[in-house]
Amino acid sequence: MIGSIFRLNNINRNDDQIWIIKMTLCNDDEHDLKQVLMYMKHQINSEETNLRTLGKLLWKMGKLDLAEKYFNRLLQELPSNDPLVSSLYEDLGELASQTGNYDMSVQWHQKSLAIKNKNQLTVNPTIKNTHTSIEESILVNHINTNTKWKQRGITIAGGNGQGNQLNQLSLPQGIYVDDDHQTIYIADCYSHRIVEWKYGAKNGQVIAGKNGDGNRSRSDQLNFPRDVLVDKKNDSLIICDWGNRRVVRWSRQNGKNGETIISDIDCYSVAMD
């Protein structure tokens, strides 16, 4: 039966050297599998079930080794030009980073970036020109051709090890620079929050997602946010809530909850035209 889950009871080999596997069909009420069953049913109904889906679920459940196996298995099955390959490399990179294998994490992310760069070379000229104009419009300053760069950068946010304290960040992803208020907004991905960090400050301030990682039924939580920008007209943040497959709007004025404006989307970054 498609979508069914069986519990493995035992495996034996008989005298004829034939393997006999005994399994029991699981039901919806089994406590330890309830989360898996509900998640798989949702994915099957939306026709999105694949090994990456199962890998993500295992990842959320803390089964990092199993998640990695599912991602690698899917990589072996996919053709090299499949658009999902780049995303799988990125998933594996984040898994490796979470387990402390930073060298391997860099290698996976480099593979993902190489595919993305290759795809950009073949992008539609109209889209490419639009993307270029957006990049030009968000530059903070025009850089003089005679500008000399310092060899060492200056830490302006975090810098106190990986963590979720107010002076720490955990695998930050996208940032937005608010030049009017000398403030940057950081998508602090692995702390499941958005941090506001003012110029010269030693600590940041959590302004969205203070309540740990959560699912899309909770409007006061974020789950691996990847990117953030400021909608100055509405004085709100637009957040790419990757783990919950949605884009949310969050008020900058003591907002306790976000409002979903785009749902069921595999979002990695956001931009506003």
GROMACS .gro file of C-alpha atoms in nm:
model
  273
    1MET     CA    1   0.000   0.000   0.000
    2ILE     CA    2   0.145   0.334  -0.103
    3GLY     CA    3   0.232   0.553   0.194
    4SER     CA    4   0.209   0.271   0.450
    5ILE     CA    5   0.469   0.224   0.722
    6PHE     CA    6   0.562  -0.120   0.852
    7ARG     CA    7   0.740  -0.206   1.176
    8LEU     CA    8   1.020  -0.459   1.125
    9ASN     CA    9   0.976  -0.754   1.364
   10ASN     CA   10   1.258  -0.988   1.266
   11ILE     CA   11   1.468  -1.121   0.978
   12ASN     CA   12   1.562  -1.488   0.941
   13ARG     CA   13   1.713  -1.710   0.673
   14ASN     CA   14   1.558  -2.055   0.628
   15ASP     CA   15   1.725  -2.381   0.534
   16ASP     CA   16   1.690  -2.299   0.164
   17GLN     CA   17   1.895  -1.981   0.221
   18ILE     CA   18   1.591  -1.760   0.161
   19TRP     CA   19   1.553  -1.450   0.370
   20ILE     CA   20   1.219  -1.422   0.554
   21ILE     CA   21   1.121  -1.077   0.678
   22LYS     CA   22   0.831  -1.038   0.921
   23MET     CA   23   0.668  -0.697   0.947
   24THR     CA   24   0.361  -0.545   1.110
   25LEU     CA   25   0.152  -0.274   0.950
   26CYS     CA   26   0.163   0.035   1.172
   27ASN     CA   27  -0.153   0.225   1.254
   28ASP     CA   28  -0.209   0.597   1.303
   29ASP     CA   29  -0.228   0.569   1.682
   30GLU     CA   30   0.122   0.437   1.746
   31HIS     CA   31   0.276   0.707   1.963
   32ASP     CA   32   0.639   0.686   1.852
   33LEU     CA   33   0.548   0.693   1.483
   34LYS     CA   34   0.258   0.937   1.490
   35GLN     CA   35   0.469   1.234   1.379
   36VAL     CA   36   0.614   1.034   1.089
   37LEU     CA   37   0.274   0.910   0.976
   38MET     CA   38   0.109   1.251   0.986
   39TYR     CA   39   0.397   1.414   0.801
   40MET     CA   40   0.407   1.149   0.530
   41LYS     CA   41   0.032   1.164   0.476
   42HIS     CA   42   0.052   1.538   0.427
   43GLN     CA   43   0.337   1.503   0.179
   44ILE     CA   44   0.167   1.222  -0.014
   45ASN     CA   45  -0.151   1.427  -0.050
   46SER     CA   46   0.054   1.714  -0.191
   47GLU     CA   47   0.252   1.476  -0.417
   48GLU     CA   48   0.584   1.585  -0.271
   49THR     CA   49   0.707   1.267  -0.106
   50ASN     CA   50   1.065   1.175  -0.192
   51LEU     CA   51   1.380   1.079  -0.006
   52ARG     CA   52   1.458   1.444   0.060
   53THR     CA   53   1.123   1.484   0.235
   54LEU     CA   54   1.202   1.188   0.460
   55GLY     CA   55   1.553   1.318   0.516
   56LYS     CA   56   1.421   1.655   0.629
   57LEU     CA   57   1.181   1.488   0.869
   58LEU     CA   58   1.459   1.278   1.021
   59TRP     CA   59   1.671   1.593   1.045
   60LYS     CA   60   1.400   1.769   1.245
   61MET     CA   61   1.371   1.463   1.468
   62GLY     CA   62   1.745   1.480   1.543
   63LYS     CA   63   1.833   1.169   1.339
   64LEU     CA   64   2.118   1.340   1.155
   65ASP     CA   65   2.301   1.025   1.041
   66LEU     CA   66   1.986   0.878   0.887
   67ALA     CA   67   1.899   1.209   0.723
   68GLU     CA   68   2.244   1.218   0.563
   69LYS     CA   69   2.198   0.865   0.429
   70TYR     CA   70   1.866   0.957   0.266
   71PHE     CA   71   2.015   1.270   0.107
   72ASN     CA   72   2.314   1.076  -0.029
   73ARG     CA   73   2.094   0.797  -0.159
   74LEU     CA   74   1.878   1.046  -0.348
   75LEU     CA   75   2.191   1.209  -0.490
   76GLN     CA   76   2.295   0.873  -0.636
   77GLU     CA   77   1.954   0.826  -0.797
   78LEU     CA   78   1.920   1.171  -0.953
   79PRO     CA   79   2.077   1.272  -1.285
   80SER     CA   80   2.354   1.529  -1.247
   81ASN     CA   81   2.146   1.801  -1.417
   82ASP     CA   82   1.845   1.762  -1.186
   83PRO     CA   83   1.760   2.098  -1.023
   84LEU     CA   84   1.725   1.920  -0.686
   85VAL     CA   85   2.097   1.832  -0.675
   86SER     CA   86   2.203   2.182  -0.570
   87SER     CA   87   1.950   2.183  -0.286
   88LEU     CA   88   2.069   1.841  -0.167
   89TYR     CA   89   2.430   1.964  -0.159
   90GLU     CA   90   2.313   2.257   0.052
   91ASP     CA   91   2.121   2.026   0.286
   92LEU     CA   92   2.428   1.806   0.330
   93GLY     CA   93   2.641   2.114   0.394
   94GLU     CA   94   2.415   2.230   0.673
   95LEU     CA   95   2.399   1.881   0.822
   96ALA     CA   96   2.778   1.858   0.824
   97SER     CA   97   2.803   2.197   0.990
   98GLN     CA   98   2.551   2.099   1.254
   99THR     CA   99   2.759   1.791   1.342
  100GLY     CA  100   3.077   1.999   1.362
  101ASN     CA  101   3.234   1.876   1.036
  102TYR     CA  102   3.299   2.223   0.900
  103ASP     CA  103   3.550   2.116   0.631
  104MET     CA  104   3.295   1.882   0.476
  105SER     CA  105   3.028   2.150   0.513
  106VAL     CA  106   3.239   2.390   0.306
  107GLN     CA  107   3.288   2.124   0.037
  108TRP     CA  108   2.915   2.057   0.007
  109HIS     CA  109   2.832   2.428  -0.009
  110GLN     CA  110   3.101   2.480  -0.275
  111LYS     CA  111   2.939   2.209  -0.489
  112SER     CA  112   2.599   2.373  -0.446
  113LEU     CA  113   2.740   2.714  -0.536
  114ALA     CA  114   2.914   2.576  -0.846
  115ILE     CA  115   2.581   2.446  -0.979
  116LYS     CA  116   2.404   2.774  -0.901
  117ASN     CA  117   2.675   2.975  -1.077
  118LYS     CA  118   2.652   2.746  -1.379
  119ASN     CA  119   2.276   2.792  -1.394
  120GLN     CA  120   2.313   3.170  -1.373
  121LEU     CA  121   2.525   3.165  -1.688
  122THR     CA  122   2.231   3.020  -1.883
  123VAL     CA  123   1.963   3.239  -1.728
  124ASN     CA  124   1.721   3.431  -1.951
  125PRO     CA  125   1.878   3.771  -2.049
  126THR     CA  126   1.567   3.960  -1.934
  127ILE     CA  127   1.582   3.797  -1.591
  128LYS     CA  128   1.956   3.854  -1.573
  129ASN     CA  129   1.917   4.226  -1.646
  130THR     CA  130   1.642   4.256  -1.386
  131HIS     CA  131   1.860   4.081  -1.129
  132THR     CA  132   2.148   4.316  -1.208
  133SER     CA  133   1.930   4.625  -1.167
  134ILE     CA  134   1.807   4.500  -0.829
  135GLU     CA  135   2.165   4.441  -0.714
  136GLU     CA  136   2.261   4.793  -0.818
  137SER     CA  137   1.963   4.943  -0.637
  138ILE     CA  138   2.053   4.788  -0.301
  139LEU     CA  139   2.420   4.888  -0.294
  140VAL     CA  140   2.484   5.097   0.016
  141ASN     CA  141   2.758   5.308  -0.142
  142HIS     CA  142   2.926   5.340  -0.478
  143ILE     CA  143   3.283   5.218  -0.433
  144ASN     CA  144   3.559   5.440  -0.568
  145THR     CA  145   3.795   5.269  -0.811
  146ASN     CA  146   4.092   5.383  -0.599
  147THR     CA  147   3.956   5.225  -0.281
  148LYS     CA  148   4.206   5.006  -0.095
  149TRP     CA  149   4.076   4.715   0.106
  150LYS     CA  150   4.204   4.620   0.449
  151GLN     CA  151   4.340   4.269   0.478
  152ARG     CA  152   4.141   4.192   0.791
  153GLY     CA  153   3.771   4.247   0.843
  154ILE     CA  154   3.600   4.379   1.156
  155THR     CA  155   3.335   4.176   1.334
  156ILE     CA  156   3.015   4.381   1.356
  157ALA     CA  157   2.779   4.112   1.487
  158GLY     CA  158   2.831   3.792   1.682
  159GLY     CA  159   3.192   3.681   1.711
  160ASN     CA  160   3.145   3.502   2.043
  161GLY     CA  161   3.113   3.147   1.921
  162GLN     CA  162   2.812   2.963   1.790
  163GLY     CA  163   2.505   2.985   2.012
  164ASN     CA  164   2.172   3.150   2.084
  165GLN     CA  165   2.275   3.411   2.340
  166LEU     CA  166   2.223   3.778   2.253
  167ASN     CA  167   2.593   3.821   2.173
  168GLN     CA  168   2.602   3.509   1.955
  169LEU     CA  169   2.478   3.384   1.620
  170SER     CA  170   2.434   3.030   1.490
  171LEU     CA  171   2.497   2.984   1.117
  172PRO     CA  172   2.352   3.320   1.009
  173GLN     CA  173   2.227   3.327   0.650
  174GLY     CA  174   2.080   3.643   0.491
  175ILE     CA  175   2.123   3.999   0.616
  176TYR     CA  176   1.958   4.332   0.542
  177VAL     CA  177   2.134   4.665   0.600
  178ASP     CA  178   1.909   4.951   0.714
  179ASP     CA  179   2.133   5.248   0.642
  180ASP     CA  180   1.878   5.498   0.778
  181HIS     CA  181   1.905   5.357   1.130
  182GLN     CA  182   2.260   5.214   1.115
  183THR     CA  183   2.117   4.869   1.181
  184ILE     CA  184   2.149   4.526   1.025
  185TYR     CA  185   1.887   4.251   1.040
  186ILE     CA  186   2.022   3.897   1.048
  187ALA     CA  187   1.847   3.571   0.963
  188ASP     CA  188   2.002   3.367   1.246
  189CYS     CA  189   1.915   3.037   1.082
  190TYR     CA  190   2.006   2.774   1.340
  191SER     CA  191   1.872   2.978   1.631
  192HIS     CA  192   1.538   3.009   1.445
  193ARG     CA  193   1.516   3.386   1.488
  194ILE     CA  194   1.571   3.728   1.333
  195VAL     CA  195   1.819   3.949   1.516
  196GLU     CA  196   1.840   4.328   1.500
  197TRP     CA  197   2.197   4.450   1.553
  198LYS     CA  198   2.272   4.820   1.581
  199TYR     CA  199   2.603   4.974   1.477
  200GLY     CA  200   2.864   4.942   1.753
  201ALA     CA  201   2.642   4.727   1.977
  202LYS     CA  202   2.787   4.427   2.161
  203ASN     CA  203   2.454   4.246   2.173
  204GLY     CA  204   2.171   4.199   1.929
  205GLN     CA  205   1.798   4.208   1.994
  206VAL     CA  206   1.564   3.926   1.892
  207ILE     CA  207   1.270   4.080   1.708
  208ALA     CA  208   1.112   3.774   1.546
  209GLY     CA  209   1.093   3.407   1.634
  210LYS     CA  210   1.184   3.410   2.002
  211ASN     CA  211   1.009   3.082   2.076
  212GLY     CA  212   1.234   2.815   1.928
  213ASP     CA  213   1.185   2.620   1.607
  214GLY     CA  214   0.826   2.534   1.523
  215ASN     CA  215   0.587   2.425   1.253
  216ARG     CA  216   0.371   2.630   1.021
  217SER     CA  217   0.072   2.609   1.255
  218ARG     CA  218   0.252   2.844   1.494
  219SER     CA  219   0.264   3.209   1.388
  220ASP     CA  220   0.504   3.306   1.670
  221GLN     CA  221   0.785   3.071   1.561
  222LEU     CA  222   1.035   3.042   1.278
  223ASN     CA  223   1.210   2.732   1.150
  224PHE     CA  224   1.554   2.779   0.990
  225PRO     CA  225   1.489   3.130   0.848
  226ARG     CA  226   1.717   3.193   0.549
  227ASP     CA  227   1.671   3.558   0.456
  228VAL     CA  228   1.514   3.884   0.571
  229LEU     CA  229   1.444   4.230   0.433
  230VAL     CA  230   1.273   4.544   0.562
  231ASP     CA  231   0.950   4.676   0.413
  232LYS     CA  232   0.993   5.038   0.524
  233LYS     CA  233   0.657   5.145   0.387
  234ASN     CA  234   0.474   4.908   0.623
  235ASP     CA  235   0.744   4.914   0.894
  236SER     CA  236   0.771   4.537   0.887
  237LEU     CA  237   1.010   4.254   0.811
  238ILE     CA  238   0.965   4.009   0.524
  239ILE     CA  239   1.115   3.677   0.632
  240CYS     CA  240   1.199   3.367   0.430
  241ASP     CA  241   1.088   3.097   0.679
  242TRP     CA  242   1.251   2.809   0.492
  243GLY     CA  243   1.180   2.527   0.738
  244ASN     CA  244   0.809   2.608   0.740
  245ARG     CA  245   0.793   2.656   0.361
  246ARG     CA  246   0.651   3.006   0.382
  247VAL     CA  247   0.724   3.379   0.361
  248VAL     CA  248   0.599   3.581   0.657
  249ARG     CA  249   0.550   3.948   0.738
  250TRP     CA  250   0.652   4.053   1.089
  251SER     CA  251   0.595   4.397   1.242
  252ARG     CA  252   0.906   4.580   1.362
  253GLN     CA  253   0.708   4.741   1.644
  254ASN     CA  254   0.713   4.469   1.910
  255GLY     CA  255   0.557   4.215   1.678
  256LYS     CA  256   0.486   3.888   1.859
  257ASN     CA  257   0.346   3.700   1.561
  258GLY     CA  258   0.410   3.678   1.191
  259GLU     CA  259   0.156   3.684   0.910
  260THR     CA  260   0.199   3.429   0.631
  261ILE     CA  261   0.190   3.604   0.293
  262ILE     CA  262   0.318   3.316   0.076
  263SER     CA  263   0.276   2.952   0.176
  264ASP     CA  264   0.394   2.611   0.056
  265ILE     CA  265   0.710   2.741  -0.111
  266ASP     CA  266   1.071   2.618  -0.096
  267CYS     CA  267   1.219   2.963  -0.036
  268TYR     CA  268   1.588   3.038   0.012
  269SER     CA  269   1.598   3.417  -0.025
  270VAL     CA  270   1.365   3.713  -0.071
  271ALA     CA  271   1.373   4.041  -0.262
  272MET     CA  272   1.122   4.321  -0.305
  273ASP     CA  273   1.058   4.506  -0.629
   0.00000   0.00000   0.00000
